C-alpha positions as a LaTeX table, in Angstrom:
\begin{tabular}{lrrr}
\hline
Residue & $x$ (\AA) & $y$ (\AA) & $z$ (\AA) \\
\hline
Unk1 & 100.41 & 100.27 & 84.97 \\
Unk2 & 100.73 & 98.28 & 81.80 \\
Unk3 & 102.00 & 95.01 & 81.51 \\
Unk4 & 104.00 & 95.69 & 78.60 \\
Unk5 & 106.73 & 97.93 & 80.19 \\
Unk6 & 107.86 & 97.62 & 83.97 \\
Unk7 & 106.22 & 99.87 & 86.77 \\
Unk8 & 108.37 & 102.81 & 87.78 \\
Unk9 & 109.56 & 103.25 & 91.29 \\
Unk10 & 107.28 & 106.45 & 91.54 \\
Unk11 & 104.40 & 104.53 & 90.13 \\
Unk12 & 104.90 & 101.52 & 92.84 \\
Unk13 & 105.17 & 104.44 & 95.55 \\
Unk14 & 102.37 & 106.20 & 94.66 \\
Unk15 & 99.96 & 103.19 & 93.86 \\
Unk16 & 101.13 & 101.56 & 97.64 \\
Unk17 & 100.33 & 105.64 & 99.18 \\
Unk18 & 97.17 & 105.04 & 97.91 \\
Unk19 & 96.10 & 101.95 & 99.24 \\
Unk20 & 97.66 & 102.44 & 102.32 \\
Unk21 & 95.57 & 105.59 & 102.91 \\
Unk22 & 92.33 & 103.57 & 101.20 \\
Unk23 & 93.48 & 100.98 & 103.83 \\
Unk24 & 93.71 & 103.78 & 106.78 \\
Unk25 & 90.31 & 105.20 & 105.97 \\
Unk26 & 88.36 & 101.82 & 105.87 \\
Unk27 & 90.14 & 101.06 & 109.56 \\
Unk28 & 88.75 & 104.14 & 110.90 \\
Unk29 & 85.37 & 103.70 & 109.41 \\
Unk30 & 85.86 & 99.97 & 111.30 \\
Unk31 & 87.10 & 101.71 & 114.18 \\
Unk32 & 83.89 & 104.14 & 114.56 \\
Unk33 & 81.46 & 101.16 & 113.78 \\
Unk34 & 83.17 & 98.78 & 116.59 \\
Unk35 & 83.25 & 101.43 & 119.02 \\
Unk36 & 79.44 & 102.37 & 118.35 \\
Unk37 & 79.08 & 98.69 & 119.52 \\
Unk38 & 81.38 & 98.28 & 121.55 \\
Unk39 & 82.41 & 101.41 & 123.41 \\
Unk40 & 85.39 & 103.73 & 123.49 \\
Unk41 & 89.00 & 101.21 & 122.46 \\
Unk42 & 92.46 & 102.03 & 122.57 \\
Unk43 & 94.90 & 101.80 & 120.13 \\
Unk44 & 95.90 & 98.92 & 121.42 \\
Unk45 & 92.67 & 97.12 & 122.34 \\
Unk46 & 91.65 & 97.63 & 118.76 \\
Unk47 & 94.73 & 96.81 & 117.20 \\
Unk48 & 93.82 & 93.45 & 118.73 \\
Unk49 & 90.57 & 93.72 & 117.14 \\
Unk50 & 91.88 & 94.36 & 113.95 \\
Unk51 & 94.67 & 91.33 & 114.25 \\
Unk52 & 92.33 & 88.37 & 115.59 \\
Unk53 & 88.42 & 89.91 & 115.21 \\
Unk54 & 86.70 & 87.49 & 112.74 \\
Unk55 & 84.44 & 90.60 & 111.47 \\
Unk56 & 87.80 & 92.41 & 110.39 \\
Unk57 & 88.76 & 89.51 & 108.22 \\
Unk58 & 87.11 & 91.04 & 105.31 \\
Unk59 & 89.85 & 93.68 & 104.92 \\
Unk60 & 92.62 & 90.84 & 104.65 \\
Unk61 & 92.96 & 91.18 & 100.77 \\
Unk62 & 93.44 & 94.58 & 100.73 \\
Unk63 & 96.35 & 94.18 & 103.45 \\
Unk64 & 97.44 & 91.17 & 101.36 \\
Unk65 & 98.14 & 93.96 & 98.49 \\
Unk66 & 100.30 & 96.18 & 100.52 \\
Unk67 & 101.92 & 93.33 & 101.50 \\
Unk68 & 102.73 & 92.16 & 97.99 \\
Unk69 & 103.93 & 95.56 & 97.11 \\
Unk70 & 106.16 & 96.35 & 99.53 \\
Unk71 & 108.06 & 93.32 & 99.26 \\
Unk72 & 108.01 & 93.82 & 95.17 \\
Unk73 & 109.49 & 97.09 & 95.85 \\
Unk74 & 111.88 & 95.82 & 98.21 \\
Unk75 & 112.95 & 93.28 & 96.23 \\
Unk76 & 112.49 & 90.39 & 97.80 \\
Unk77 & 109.24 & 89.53 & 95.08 \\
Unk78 & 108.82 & 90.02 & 91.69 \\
Unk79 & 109.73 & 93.32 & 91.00 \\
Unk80 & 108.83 & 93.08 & 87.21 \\
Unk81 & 105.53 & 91.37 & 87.44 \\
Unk82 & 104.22 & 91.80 & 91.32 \\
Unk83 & 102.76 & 95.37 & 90.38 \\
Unk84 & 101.14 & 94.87 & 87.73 \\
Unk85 & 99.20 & 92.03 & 89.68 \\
Unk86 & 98.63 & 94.14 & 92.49 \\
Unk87 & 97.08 & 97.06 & 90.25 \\
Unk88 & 94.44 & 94.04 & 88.84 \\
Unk89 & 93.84 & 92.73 & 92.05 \\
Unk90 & 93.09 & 96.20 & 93.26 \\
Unk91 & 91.22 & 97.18 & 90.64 \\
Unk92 & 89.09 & 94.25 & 90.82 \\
Unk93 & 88.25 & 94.55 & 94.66 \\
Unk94 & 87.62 & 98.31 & 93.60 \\
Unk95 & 84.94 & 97.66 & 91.27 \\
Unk96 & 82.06 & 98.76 & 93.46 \\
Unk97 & 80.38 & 95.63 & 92.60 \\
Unk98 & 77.03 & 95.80 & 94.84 \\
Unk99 & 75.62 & 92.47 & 93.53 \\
Unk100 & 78.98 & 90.35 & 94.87 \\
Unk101 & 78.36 & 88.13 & 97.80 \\
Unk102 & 81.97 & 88.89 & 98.15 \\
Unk103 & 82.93 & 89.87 & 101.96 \\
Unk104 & 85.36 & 92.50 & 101.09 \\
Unk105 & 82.71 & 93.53 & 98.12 \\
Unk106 & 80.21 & 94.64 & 100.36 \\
Unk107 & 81.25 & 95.69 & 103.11 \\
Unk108 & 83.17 & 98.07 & 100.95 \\
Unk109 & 80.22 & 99.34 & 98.89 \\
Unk110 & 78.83 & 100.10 & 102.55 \\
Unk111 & 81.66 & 102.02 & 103.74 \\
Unk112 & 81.82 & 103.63 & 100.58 \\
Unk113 & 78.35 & 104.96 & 100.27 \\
Unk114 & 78.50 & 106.04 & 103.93 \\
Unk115 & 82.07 & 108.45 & 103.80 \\
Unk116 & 82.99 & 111.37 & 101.93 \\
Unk117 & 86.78 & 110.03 & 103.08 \\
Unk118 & 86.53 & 106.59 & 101.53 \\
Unk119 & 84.71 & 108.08 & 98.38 \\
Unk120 & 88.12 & 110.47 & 97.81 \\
Unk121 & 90.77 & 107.75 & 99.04 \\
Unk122 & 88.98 & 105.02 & 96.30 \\
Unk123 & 89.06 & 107.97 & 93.92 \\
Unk124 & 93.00 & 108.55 & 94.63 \\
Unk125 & 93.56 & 105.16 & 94.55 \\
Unk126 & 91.62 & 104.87 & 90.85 \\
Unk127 & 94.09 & 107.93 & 89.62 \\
Unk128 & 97.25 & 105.81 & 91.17 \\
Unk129 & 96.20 & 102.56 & 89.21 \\
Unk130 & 96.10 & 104.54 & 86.17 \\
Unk131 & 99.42 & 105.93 & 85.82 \\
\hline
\end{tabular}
């Protein structure tokens, strides 16, 4: 997404696919590491978890994103400018940055050098920032 020309429809679509299935894959990593803890949750025990949990905070600007995007898309934001801040945002959290004392910085670089899944969602969500 450049700034110089407005983000297609398919472009918003496709970059908000991929970080809602970057944003599915850290939640189960999340899930399996609270559970390890924690023992067996429901969906609905740890979608309390998720909601209130301090140590799930770290995912907020991620959700923040999606967030963002969907309202840019459904008009009610920017629908000119919200992308393209979106794709630097998410390009910025994505940076793999293992010296940040960032929360979402490294707990992402952990989940990230721990799953296959995350490794291919970041890698989709790279592609989707591109176009």
């Amino acid at each position: 997404m450049t700034l110089s020309s407005p983000p297609s429809p398919e472009a918003c679509a496709a970059l908000r696919k991929a970080l809602l299935n970057l944003h599915r894959t850290l939640v189960e990593q999340e899930r399996m590491a609270y559970e390890k803890l924690h023992g067996r949750q429901s969906a609905g025990e740890f979608l309390q978890v998720m909601a209130y949990a301090d140590e799930m905070r770290w995912l907020e600007p991620l959700s923040r994103l999606i967030v963002m995007l969907d309202e840019a898309m459904d008009a009610d934001g920017d629908a000119a400018l919200t992308p393209h801040a979106v794709a630097e945002r998410a390009r910025a959290l994505l940076r793999l940055d293992r010296d940040s004392s960032d929360a979402f910085a490294i707990r992402y670089a952990l989940h990230f050098d721990a799953s296959p899944d995350l490794a291919h969602a970041h890698a989709a969500t790279l592609a989707a920032l591109k176009a």
